[in-house]
CSV table of C-alpha atoms and ligand atoms in Angstrom, one decimal:
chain,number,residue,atom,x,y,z
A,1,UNK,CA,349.4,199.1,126.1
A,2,UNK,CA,348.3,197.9,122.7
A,3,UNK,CA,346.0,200.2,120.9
A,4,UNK,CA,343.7,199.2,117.9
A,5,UNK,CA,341.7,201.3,115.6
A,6,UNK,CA,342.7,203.9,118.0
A,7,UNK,CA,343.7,206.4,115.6
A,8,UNK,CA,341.2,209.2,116.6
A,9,UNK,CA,342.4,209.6,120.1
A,10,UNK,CA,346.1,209.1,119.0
A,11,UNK,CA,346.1,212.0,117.1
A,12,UNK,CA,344.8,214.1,119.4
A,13,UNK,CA,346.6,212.7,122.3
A,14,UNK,CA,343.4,212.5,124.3
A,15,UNK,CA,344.7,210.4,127.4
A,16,UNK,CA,347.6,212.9,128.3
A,17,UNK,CA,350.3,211.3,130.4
A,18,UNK,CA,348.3,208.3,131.2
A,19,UNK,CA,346.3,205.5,129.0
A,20,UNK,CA,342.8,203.9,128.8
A,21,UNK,CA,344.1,200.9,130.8
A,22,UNK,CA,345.7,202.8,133.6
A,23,UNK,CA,342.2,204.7,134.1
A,24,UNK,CA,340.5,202.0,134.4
A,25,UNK,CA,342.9,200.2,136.7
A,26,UNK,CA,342.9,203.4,138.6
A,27,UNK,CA,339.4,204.0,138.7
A,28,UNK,CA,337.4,201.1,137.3
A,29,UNK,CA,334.9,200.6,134.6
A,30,UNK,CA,332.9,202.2,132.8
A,31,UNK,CA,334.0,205.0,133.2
A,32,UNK,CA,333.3,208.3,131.1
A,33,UNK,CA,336.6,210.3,130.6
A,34,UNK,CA,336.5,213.9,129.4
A,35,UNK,CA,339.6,216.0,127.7
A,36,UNK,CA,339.7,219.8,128.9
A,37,UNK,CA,341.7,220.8,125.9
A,38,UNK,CA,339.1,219.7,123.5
A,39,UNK,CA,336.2,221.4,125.6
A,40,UNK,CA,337.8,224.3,126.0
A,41,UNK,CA,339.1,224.4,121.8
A,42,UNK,CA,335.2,223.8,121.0
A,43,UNK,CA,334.1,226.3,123.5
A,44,UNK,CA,336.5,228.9,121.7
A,45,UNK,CA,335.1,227.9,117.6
A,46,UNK,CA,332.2,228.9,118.9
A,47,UNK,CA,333.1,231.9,120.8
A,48,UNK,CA,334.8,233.1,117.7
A,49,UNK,CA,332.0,232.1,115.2
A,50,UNK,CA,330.9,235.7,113.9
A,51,UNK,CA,332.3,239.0,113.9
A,52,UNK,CA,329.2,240.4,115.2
A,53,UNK,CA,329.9,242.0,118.3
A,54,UNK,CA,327.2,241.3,120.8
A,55,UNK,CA,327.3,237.4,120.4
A,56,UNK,CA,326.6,235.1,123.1
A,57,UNK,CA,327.1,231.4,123.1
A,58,UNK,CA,324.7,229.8,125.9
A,59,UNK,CA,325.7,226.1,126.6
A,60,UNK,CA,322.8,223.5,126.7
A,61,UNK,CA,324.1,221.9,129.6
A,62,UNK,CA,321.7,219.2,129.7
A,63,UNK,CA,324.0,217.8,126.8
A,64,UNK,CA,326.6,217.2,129.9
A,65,UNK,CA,326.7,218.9,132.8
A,66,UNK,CA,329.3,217.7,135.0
A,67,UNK,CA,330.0,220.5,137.6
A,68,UNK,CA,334.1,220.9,136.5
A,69,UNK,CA,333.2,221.7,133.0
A,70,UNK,CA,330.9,223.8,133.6
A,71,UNK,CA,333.0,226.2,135.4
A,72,UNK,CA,335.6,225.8,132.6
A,73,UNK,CA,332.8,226.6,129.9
A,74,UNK,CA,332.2,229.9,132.8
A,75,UNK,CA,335.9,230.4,132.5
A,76,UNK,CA,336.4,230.5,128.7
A,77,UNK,CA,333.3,233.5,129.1
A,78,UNK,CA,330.2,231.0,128.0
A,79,UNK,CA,327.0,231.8,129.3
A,80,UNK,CA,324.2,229.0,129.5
A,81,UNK,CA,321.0,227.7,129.0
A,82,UNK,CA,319.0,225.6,131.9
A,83,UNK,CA,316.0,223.4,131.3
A,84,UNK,CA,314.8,223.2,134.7
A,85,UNK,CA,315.2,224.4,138.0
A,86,UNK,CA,318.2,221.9,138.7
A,87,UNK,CA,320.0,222.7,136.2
A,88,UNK,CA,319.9,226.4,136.8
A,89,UNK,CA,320.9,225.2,140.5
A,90,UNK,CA,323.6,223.5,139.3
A,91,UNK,CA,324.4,226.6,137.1
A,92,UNK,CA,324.6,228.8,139.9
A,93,UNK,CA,327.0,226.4,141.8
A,94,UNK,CA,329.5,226.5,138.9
A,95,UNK,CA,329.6,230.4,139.1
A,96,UNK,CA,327.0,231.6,136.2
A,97,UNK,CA,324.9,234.9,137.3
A,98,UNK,CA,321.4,234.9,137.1
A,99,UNK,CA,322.3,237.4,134.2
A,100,UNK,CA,324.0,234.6,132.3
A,101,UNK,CA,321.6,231.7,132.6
A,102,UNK,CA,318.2,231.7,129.7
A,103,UNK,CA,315.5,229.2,131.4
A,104,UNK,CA,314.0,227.4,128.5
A,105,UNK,CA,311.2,226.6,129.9
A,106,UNK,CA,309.0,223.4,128.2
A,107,UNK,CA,305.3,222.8,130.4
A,108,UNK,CA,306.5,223.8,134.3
A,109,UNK,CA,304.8,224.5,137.2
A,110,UNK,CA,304.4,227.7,138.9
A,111,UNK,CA,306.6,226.9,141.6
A,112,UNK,CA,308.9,226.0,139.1
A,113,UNK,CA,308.6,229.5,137.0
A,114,UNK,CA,308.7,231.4,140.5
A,115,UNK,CA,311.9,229.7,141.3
A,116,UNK,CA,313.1,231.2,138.3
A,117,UNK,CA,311.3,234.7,139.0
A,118,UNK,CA,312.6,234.2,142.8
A,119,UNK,CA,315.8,235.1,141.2
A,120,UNK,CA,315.7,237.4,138.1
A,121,UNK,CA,316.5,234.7,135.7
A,122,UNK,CA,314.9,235.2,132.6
A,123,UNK,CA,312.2,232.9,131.4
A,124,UNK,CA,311.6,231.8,127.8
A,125,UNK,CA,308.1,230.1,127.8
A,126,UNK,CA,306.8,227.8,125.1
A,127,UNK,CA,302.9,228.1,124.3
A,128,UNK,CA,300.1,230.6,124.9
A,129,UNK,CA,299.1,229.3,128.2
A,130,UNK,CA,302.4,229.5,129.9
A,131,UNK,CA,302.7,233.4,128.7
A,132,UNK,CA,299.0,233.7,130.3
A,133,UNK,CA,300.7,231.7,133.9
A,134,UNK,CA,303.9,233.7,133.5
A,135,UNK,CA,302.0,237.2,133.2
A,136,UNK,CA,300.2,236.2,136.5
A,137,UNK,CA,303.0,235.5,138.6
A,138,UNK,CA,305.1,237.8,137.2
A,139,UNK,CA,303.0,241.0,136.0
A,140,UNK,CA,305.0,243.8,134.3
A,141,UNK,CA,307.8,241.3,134.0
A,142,UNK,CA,310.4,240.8,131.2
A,143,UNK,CA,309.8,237.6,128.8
A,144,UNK,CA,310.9,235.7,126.6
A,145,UNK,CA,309.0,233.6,124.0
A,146,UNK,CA,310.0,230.4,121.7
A,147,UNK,CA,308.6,230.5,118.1
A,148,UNK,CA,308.1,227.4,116.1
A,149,UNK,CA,308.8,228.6,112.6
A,150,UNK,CA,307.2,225.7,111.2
A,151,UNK,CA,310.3,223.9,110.0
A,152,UNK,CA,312.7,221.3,111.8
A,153,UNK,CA,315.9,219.7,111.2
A,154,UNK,CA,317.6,216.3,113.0
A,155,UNK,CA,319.0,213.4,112.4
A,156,UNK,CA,316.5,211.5,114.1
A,157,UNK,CA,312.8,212.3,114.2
A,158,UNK,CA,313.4,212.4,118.2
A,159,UNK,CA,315.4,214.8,118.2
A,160,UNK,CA,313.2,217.4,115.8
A,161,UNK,CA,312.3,220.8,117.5
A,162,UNK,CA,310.9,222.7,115.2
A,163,UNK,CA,308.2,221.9,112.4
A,164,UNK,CA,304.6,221.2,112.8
A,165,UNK,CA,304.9,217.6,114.3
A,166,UNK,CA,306.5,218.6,117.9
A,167,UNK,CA,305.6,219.8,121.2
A,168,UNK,CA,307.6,223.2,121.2
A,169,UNK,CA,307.4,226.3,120.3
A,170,UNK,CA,304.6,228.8,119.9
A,171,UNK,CA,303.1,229.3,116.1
A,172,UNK,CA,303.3,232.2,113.9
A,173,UNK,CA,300.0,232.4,113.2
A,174,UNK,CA,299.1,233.1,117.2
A,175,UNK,CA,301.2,236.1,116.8
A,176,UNK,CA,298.4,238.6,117.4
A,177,UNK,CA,297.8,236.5,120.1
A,178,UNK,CA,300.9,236.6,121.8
A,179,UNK,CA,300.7,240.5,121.5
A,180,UNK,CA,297.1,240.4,123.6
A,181,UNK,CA,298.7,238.7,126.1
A,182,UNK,CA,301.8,241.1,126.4
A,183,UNK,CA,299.3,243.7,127.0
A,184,UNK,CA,297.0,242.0,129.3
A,185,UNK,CA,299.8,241.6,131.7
A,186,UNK,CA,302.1,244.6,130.6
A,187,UNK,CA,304.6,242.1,130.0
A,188,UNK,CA,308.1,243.6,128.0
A,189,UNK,CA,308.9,241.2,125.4
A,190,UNK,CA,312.8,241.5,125.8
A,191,UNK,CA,314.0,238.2,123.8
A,192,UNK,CA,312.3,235.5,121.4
A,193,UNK,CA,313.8,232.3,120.7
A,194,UNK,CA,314.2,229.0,119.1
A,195,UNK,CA,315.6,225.4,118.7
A,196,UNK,CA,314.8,223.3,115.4
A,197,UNK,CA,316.5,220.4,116.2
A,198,UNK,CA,319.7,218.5,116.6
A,199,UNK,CA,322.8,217.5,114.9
A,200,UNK,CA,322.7,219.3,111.7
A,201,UNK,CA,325.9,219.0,109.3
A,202,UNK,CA,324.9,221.6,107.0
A,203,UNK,CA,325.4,225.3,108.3
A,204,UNK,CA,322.9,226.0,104.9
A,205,UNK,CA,320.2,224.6,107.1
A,206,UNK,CA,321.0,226.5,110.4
A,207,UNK,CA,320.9,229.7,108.1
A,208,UNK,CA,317.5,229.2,106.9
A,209,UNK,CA,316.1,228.2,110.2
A,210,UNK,CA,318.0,231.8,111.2
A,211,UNK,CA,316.7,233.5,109.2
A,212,UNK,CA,313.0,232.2,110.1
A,213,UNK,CA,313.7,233.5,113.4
A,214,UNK,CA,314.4,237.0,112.3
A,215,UNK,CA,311.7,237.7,110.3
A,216,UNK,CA,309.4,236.3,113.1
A,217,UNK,CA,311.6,238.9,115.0
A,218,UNK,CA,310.4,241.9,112.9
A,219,UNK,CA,307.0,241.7,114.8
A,220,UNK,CA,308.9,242.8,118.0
A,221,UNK,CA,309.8,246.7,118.5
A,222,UNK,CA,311.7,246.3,121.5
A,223,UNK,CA,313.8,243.4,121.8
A,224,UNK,CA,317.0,242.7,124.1
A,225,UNK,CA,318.3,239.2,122.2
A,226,UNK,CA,316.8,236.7,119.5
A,227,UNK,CA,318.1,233.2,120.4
A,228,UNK,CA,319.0,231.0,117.1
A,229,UNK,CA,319.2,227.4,118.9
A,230,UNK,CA,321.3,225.2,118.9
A,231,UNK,CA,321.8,221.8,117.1
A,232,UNK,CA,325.7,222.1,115.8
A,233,UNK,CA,326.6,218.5,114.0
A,234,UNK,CA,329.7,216.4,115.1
A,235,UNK,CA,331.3,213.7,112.8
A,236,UNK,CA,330.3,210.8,114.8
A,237,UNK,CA,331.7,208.4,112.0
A,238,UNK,CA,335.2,209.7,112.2
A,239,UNK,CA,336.7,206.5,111.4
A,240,UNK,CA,335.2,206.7,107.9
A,241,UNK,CA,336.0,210.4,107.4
A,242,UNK,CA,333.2,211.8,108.1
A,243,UNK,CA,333.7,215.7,107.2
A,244,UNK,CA,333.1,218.1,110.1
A,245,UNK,CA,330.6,221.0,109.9
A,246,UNK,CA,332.1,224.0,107.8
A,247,UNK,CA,332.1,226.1,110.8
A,248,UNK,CA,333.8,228.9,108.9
A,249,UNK,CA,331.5,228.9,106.1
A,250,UNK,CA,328.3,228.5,108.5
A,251,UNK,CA,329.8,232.1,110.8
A,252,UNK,CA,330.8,234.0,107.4
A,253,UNK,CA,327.0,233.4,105.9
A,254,UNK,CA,325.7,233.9,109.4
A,255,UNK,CA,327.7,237.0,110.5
A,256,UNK,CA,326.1,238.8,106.8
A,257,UNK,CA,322.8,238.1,108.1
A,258,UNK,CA,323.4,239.2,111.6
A,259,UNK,CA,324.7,242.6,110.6
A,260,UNK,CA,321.9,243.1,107.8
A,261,UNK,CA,319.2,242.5,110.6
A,262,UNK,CA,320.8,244.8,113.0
A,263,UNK,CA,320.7,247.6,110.6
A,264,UNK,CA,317.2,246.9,109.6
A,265,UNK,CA,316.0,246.6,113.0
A,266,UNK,CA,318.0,249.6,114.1
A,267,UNK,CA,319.4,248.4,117.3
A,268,UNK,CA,322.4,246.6,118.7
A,269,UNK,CA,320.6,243.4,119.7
A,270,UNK,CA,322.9,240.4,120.8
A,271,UNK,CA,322.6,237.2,118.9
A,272,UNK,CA,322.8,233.8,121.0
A,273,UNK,CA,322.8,230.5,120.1
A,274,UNK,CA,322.9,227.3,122.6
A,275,UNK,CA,324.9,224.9,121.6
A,276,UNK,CA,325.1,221.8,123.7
A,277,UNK,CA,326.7,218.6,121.6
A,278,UNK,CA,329.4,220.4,120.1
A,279,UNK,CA,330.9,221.7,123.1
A,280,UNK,CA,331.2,218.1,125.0
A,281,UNK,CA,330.3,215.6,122.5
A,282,UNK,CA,334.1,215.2,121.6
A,283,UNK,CA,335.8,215.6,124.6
A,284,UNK,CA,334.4,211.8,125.7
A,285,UNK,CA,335.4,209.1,125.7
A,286,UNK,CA,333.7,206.2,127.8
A,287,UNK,CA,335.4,203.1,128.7
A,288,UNK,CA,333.9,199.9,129.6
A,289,UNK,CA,335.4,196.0,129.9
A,290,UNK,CA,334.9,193.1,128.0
A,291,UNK,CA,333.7,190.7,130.0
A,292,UNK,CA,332.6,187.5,127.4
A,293,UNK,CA,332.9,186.4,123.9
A,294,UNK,CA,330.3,184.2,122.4
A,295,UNK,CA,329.1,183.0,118.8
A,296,UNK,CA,325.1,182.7,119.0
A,297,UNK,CA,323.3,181.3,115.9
A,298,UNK,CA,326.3,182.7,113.2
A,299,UNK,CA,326.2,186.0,115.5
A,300,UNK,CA,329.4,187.0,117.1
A,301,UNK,CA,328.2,188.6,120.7
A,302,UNK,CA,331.0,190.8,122.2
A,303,UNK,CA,329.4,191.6,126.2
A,304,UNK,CA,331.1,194.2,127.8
A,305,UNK,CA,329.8,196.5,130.8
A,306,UNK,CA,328.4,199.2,128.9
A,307,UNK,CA,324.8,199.0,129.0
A,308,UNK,CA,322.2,201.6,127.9
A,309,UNK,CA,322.3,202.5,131.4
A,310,UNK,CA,325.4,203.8,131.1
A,311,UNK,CA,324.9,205.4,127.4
A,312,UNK,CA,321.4,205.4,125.9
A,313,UNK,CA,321.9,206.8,123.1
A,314,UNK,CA,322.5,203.8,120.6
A,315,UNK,CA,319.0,202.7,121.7
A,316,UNK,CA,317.0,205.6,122.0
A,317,UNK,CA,318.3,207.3,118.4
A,318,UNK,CA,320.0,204.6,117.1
A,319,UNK,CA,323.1,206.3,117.4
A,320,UNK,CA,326.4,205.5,115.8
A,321,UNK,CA,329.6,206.1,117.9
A,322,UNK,CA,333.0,204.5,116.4
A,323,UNK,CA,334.8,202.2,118.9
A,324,UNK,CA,338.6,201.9,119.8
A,325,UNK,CA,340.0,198.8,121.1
A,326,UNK,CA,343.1,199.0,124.1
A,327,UNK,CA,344.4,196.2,125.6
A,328,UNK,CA,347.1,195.7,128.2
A,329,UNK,CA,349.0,192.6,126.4
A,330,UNK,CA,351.0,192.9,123.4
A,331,UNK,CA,349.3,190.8,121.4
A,332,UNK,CA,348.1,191.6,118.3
A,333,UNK,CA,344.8,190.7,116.9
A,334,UNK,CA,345.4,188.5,113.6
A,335,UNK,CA,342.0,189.7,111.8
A,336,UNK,CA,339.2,191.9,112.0
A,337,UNK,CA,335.5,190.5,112.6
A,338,UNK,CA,331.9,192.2,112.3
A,339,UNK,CA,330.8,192.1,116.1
A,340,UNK,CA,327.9,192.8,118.0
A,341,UNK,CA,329.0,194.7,120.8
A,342,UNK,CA,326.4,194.4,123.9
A,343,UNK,CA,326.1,195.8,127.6
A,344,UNK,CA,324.9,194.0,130.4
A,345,UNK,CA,321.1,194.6,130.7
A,346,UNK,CA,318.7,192.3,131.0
A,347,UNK,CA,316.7,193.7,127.8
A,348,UNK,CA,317.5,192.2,124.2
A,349,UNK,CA,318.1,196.0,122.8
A,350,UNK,CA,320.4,196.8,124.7
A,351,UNK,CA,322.9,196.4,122.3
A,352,UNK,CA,325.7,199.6,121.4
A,353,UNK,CA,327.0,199.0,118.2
A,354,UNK,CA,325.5,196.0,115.9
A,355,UNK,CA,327.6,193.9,113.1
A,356,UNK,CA,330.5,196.3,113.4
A,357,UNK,CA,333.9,195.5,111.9
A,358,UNK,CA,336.6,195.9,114.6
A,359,UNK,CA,339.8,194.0,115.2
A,360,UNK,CA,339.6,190.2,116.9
A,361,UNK,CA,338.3,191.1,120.4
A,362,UNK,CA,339.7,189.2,123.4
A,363,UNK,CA,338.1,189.0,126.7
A,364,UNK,CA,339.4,192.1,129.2
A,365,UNK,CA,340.3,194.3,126.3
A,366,UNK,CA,339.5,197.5,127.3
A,367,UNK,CA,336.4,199.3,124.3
A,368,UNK,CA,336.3,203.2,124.2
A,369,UNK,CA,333.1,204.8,123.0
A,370,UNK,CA,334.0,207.8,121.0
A,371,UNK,CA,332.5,210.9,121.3
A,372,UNK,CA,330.6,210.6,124.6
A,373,UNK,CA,330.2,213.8,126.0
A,374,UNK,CA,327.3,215.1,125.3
A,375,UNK,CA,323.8,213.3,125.8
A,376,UNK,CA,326.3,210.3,127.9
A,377,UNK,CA,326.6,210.3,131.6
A,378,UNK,CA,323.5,212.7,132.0
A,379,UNK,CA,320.9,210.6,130.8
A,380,UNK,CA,322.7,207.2,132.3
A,381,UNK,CA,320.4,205.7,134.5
A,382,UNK,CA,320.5,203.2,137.8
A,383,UNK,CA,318.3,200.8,135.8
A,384,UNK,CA,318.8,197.1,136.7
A,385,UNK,CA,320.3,198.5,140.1
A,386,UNK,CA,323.4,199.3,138.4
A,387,UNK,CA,325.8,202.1,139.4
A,388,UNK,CA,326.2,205.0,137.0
A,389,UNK,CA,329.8,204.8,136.7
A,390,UNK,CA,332.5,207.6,137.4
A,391,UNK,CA,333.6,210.8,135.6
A,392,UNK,CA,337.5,211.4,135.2
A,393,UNK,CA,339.0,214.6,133.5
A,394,UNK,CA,342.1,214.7,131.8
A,395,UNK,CA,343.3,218.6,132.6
A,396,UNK,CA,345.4,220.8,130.0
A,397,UNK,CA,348.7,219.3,131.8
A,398,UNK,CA,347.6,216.3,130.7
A,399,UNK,CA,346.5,214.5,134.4
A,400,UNK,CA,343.8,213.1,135.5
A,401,UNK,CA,341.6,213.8,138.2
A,402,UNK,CA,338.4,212.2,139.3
A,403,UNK,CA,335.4,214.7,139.0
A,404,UNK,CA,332.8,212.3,139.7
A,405,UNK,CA,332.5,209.3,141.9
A,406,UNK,CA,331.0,206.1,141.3
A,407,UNK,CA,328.0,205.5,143.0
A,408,UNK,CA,327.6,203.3,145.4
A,409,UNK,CA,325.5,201.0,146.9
A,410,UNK,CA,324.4,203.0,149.3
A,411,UNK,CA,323.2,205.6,146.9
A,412,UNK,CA,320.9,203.2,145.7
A,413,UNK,CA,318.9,203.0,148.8
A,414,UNK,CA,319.5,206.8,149.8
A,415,UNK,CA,315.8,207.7,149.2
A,416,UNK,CA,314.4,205.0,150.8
A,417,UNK,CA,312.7,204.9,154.3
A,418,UNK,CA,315.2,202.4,156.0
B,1,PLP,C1,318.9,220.4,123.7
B,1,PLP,C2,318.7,221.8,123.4
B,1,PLP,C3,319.7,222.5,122.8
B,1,PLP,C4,321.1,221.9,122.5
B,1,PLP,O1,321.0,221.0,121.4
B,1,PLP,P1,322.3,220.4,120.8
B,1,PLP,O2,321.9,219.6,119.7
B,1,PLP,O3,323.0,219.6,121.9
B,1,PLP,O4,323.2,221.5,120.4
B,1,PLP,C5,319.6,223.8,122.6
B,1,PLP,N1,318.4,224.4,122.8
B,1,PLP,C6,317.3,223.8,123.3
B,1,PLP,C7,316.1,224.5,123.6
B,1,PLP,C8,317.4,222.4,123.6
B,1,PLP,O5,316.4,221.8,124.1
């Protein structure tokens, strides 16, 4: 196999004792391909990122949640976060105790909070009126409450949580509120929370967004956790350089205001923060085929099978990811070319990577889409009635094993009356 610009998954040996063309031979295209190791390393950094003692990291698993990783992220002593009642269905399956699992909760249903009630799970509830719906299901119950400090971070204005533009998060200012409402329905206040946004790079910004949290926090006599979010940056533009997040600075400057809190506050409350990117984002890498090569009007169109069905993000957040190029005959490409790499979609956006410099591409080359974990296969779609493609994990031994299947025709018609 010839590999170009492949230099990120080289180093880190990502394909174990097989290669991108193999895979796809084995299990066609496109295919998303995770690497334990690298879950498991980014599961540990964050483990390990403050001294504080009772830390918890809650995976977001709505970044990916393929059932095998999550019971790896259960393994390496992760608890998580659920966004609805499937996911904390799915949570249960992977072996996560109600006692692990935070429902972040974002304008449900009853039935939806009682499913969560049904089975001790602890709610965190996002506005005035879901306190006042939680208090009457669940009277005398334990709560938990997102804030909205006012301030957000992201790297796309989609992807902002926090500030005074979004839907989340309940304001300072209806603090007194919030404490009528406790009463009302002798509701214990046991955990407040919050998420400002996503992908940061700079731990400064985390800090301050922390530390907005905790002073919120000093309003609360009695609380079990405060919940920092989550939001950790990856260098999507590896291929350039692109620095990775000073994780060690970002836990030294965070583990100082932990412990100062804790003493103010006079009890041992546990810290969490929910990650979701940085645990999967780099352990993916999706494959896809090129199937055609054409020059339109002085544009160089590369079409492969990746479509935004199959990875949205370029389209919904304009999203970079760098691109490798494998191909199964040894021959070389002679120059490199800016390419507009495209899926198969019949929309004109549906483009994954515009006017991008990448060696000569021939037809049947195999592309890999770098960092794909996280916010890939889960929001991949059966739009044009395509199949969302298979999900293959590279193990710590370095083989591969299929941990999703294809879809099939059949699944396509599986709902309807037939
Ligand atoms: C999506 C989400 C996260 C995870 O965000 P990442 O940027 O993937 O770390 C954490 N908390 C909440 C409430 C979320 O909605």
């Amino acid at each position: 196999m010839l590999g170009l610009n492949n230099a990120v998954t080289e180093k880190n040996n990502f394909y174990g004792n097989t290669d991108p063309i193999k895979l796809v031979e084995k299990y066609g295209s496109p295919l998303y391909v995770y690497n334990e190791t690298i879950f498991r390393e980014r599961c540990r950094e964050l483990k390990n990122l403050v001294t504080y003692k009772n830390f918890s990291v809650n995976y977001s698993v709505k970044a990916n949640g393929n059932l095998s990783l999550l019971k790896i992220a259960k393994e390496e002593g992760l608890n998580a976060d659920a966004m609805s009642p499937g996911e904390i269905y799915v949570e249960e399956l992977a072996g996560f105790k109600p006692e692990d699992i935070l429902y972040i909760s974002n304008n449900v249903s009853a039935e939806e909070m009682q499913f969560a009630i049904d089975r001790d799970i602890t709610i965190s509830v996002d506005s005035l009126s879901q306190l006042e719906m939680y208090g009457k299901l669940n009277t005398g119950g334990k709560i938990c409450i997102r804030f909205n400090p006012g301030v957000g971070a992201g790297h796309h204005e989609k992807v902002v949580t926090g500030g005074k533009k979004t839907k989340f998060g309940v304001a300072i200012e209806d603090i007194p509120v919030v404490k009528d409402i406790l009463k009302t329905y002798n509701l214990n206040l046991i955990g407040i929370n919050q998420h400002i946004g996503s992908l940061f790079m700079d731990g400064d910004k985390y800090i301050e967004g922390a530390q907005s949290i905790l002073s919120i926090a000093k309003n609360f006599d009695d609380l079990e956790f405060i919940d920092m979010g989550g939001g950790f940056g990856i260098p999507y533009k590896k291929l350039s350089s692109e620095p990775r997040l000073d994780l060690q600075h970002l836990g030294k400057e965070l583990d100082k205001v932990l412990h100062q809190f804790a003493e103010e506050y006079g009890k041992e409350v546990t810290f969490k923060i929910e990650p979701g990117r940085y645990i999967s984002a780099e352990c993916g890498v999706l494959l896809g085929e090129v199937h055609s090569i054409k020059e339109n009007y002085g544009i160089t169109y590369v079409g492969t099978d990746i479509g935004f069905n199959v990875l949205k993000r370029p389209v919904m957040y304009d999203s970079h990811h760098d691109i490798e190029v494998y191909r199964k005959d040894n021959i070389p490409s002679k120059n490199s070319h800016p390419v507009t790499l495209v899926g198969n979609i019949c929309e004109s956006g549906d483009i994954l990577a515009q006017d991008r410099l990448l060696p000569q591409i021939m037809e049947k080359d195999i592309i890999g889409v770098l960092d794909s974990g996280a916010y890939g296969y889960c929001m991949a779609s059966n739009y044009n009635n395509r199949l969302r493609p298979a999900e293959v994990l590279i193990d710590s031994q370095g083989n591969d094993r299929l941990v999703r299947r294809r879809d099939t025709y059949e699944d396509l018609v599986r709902n309807f009356d037939i």
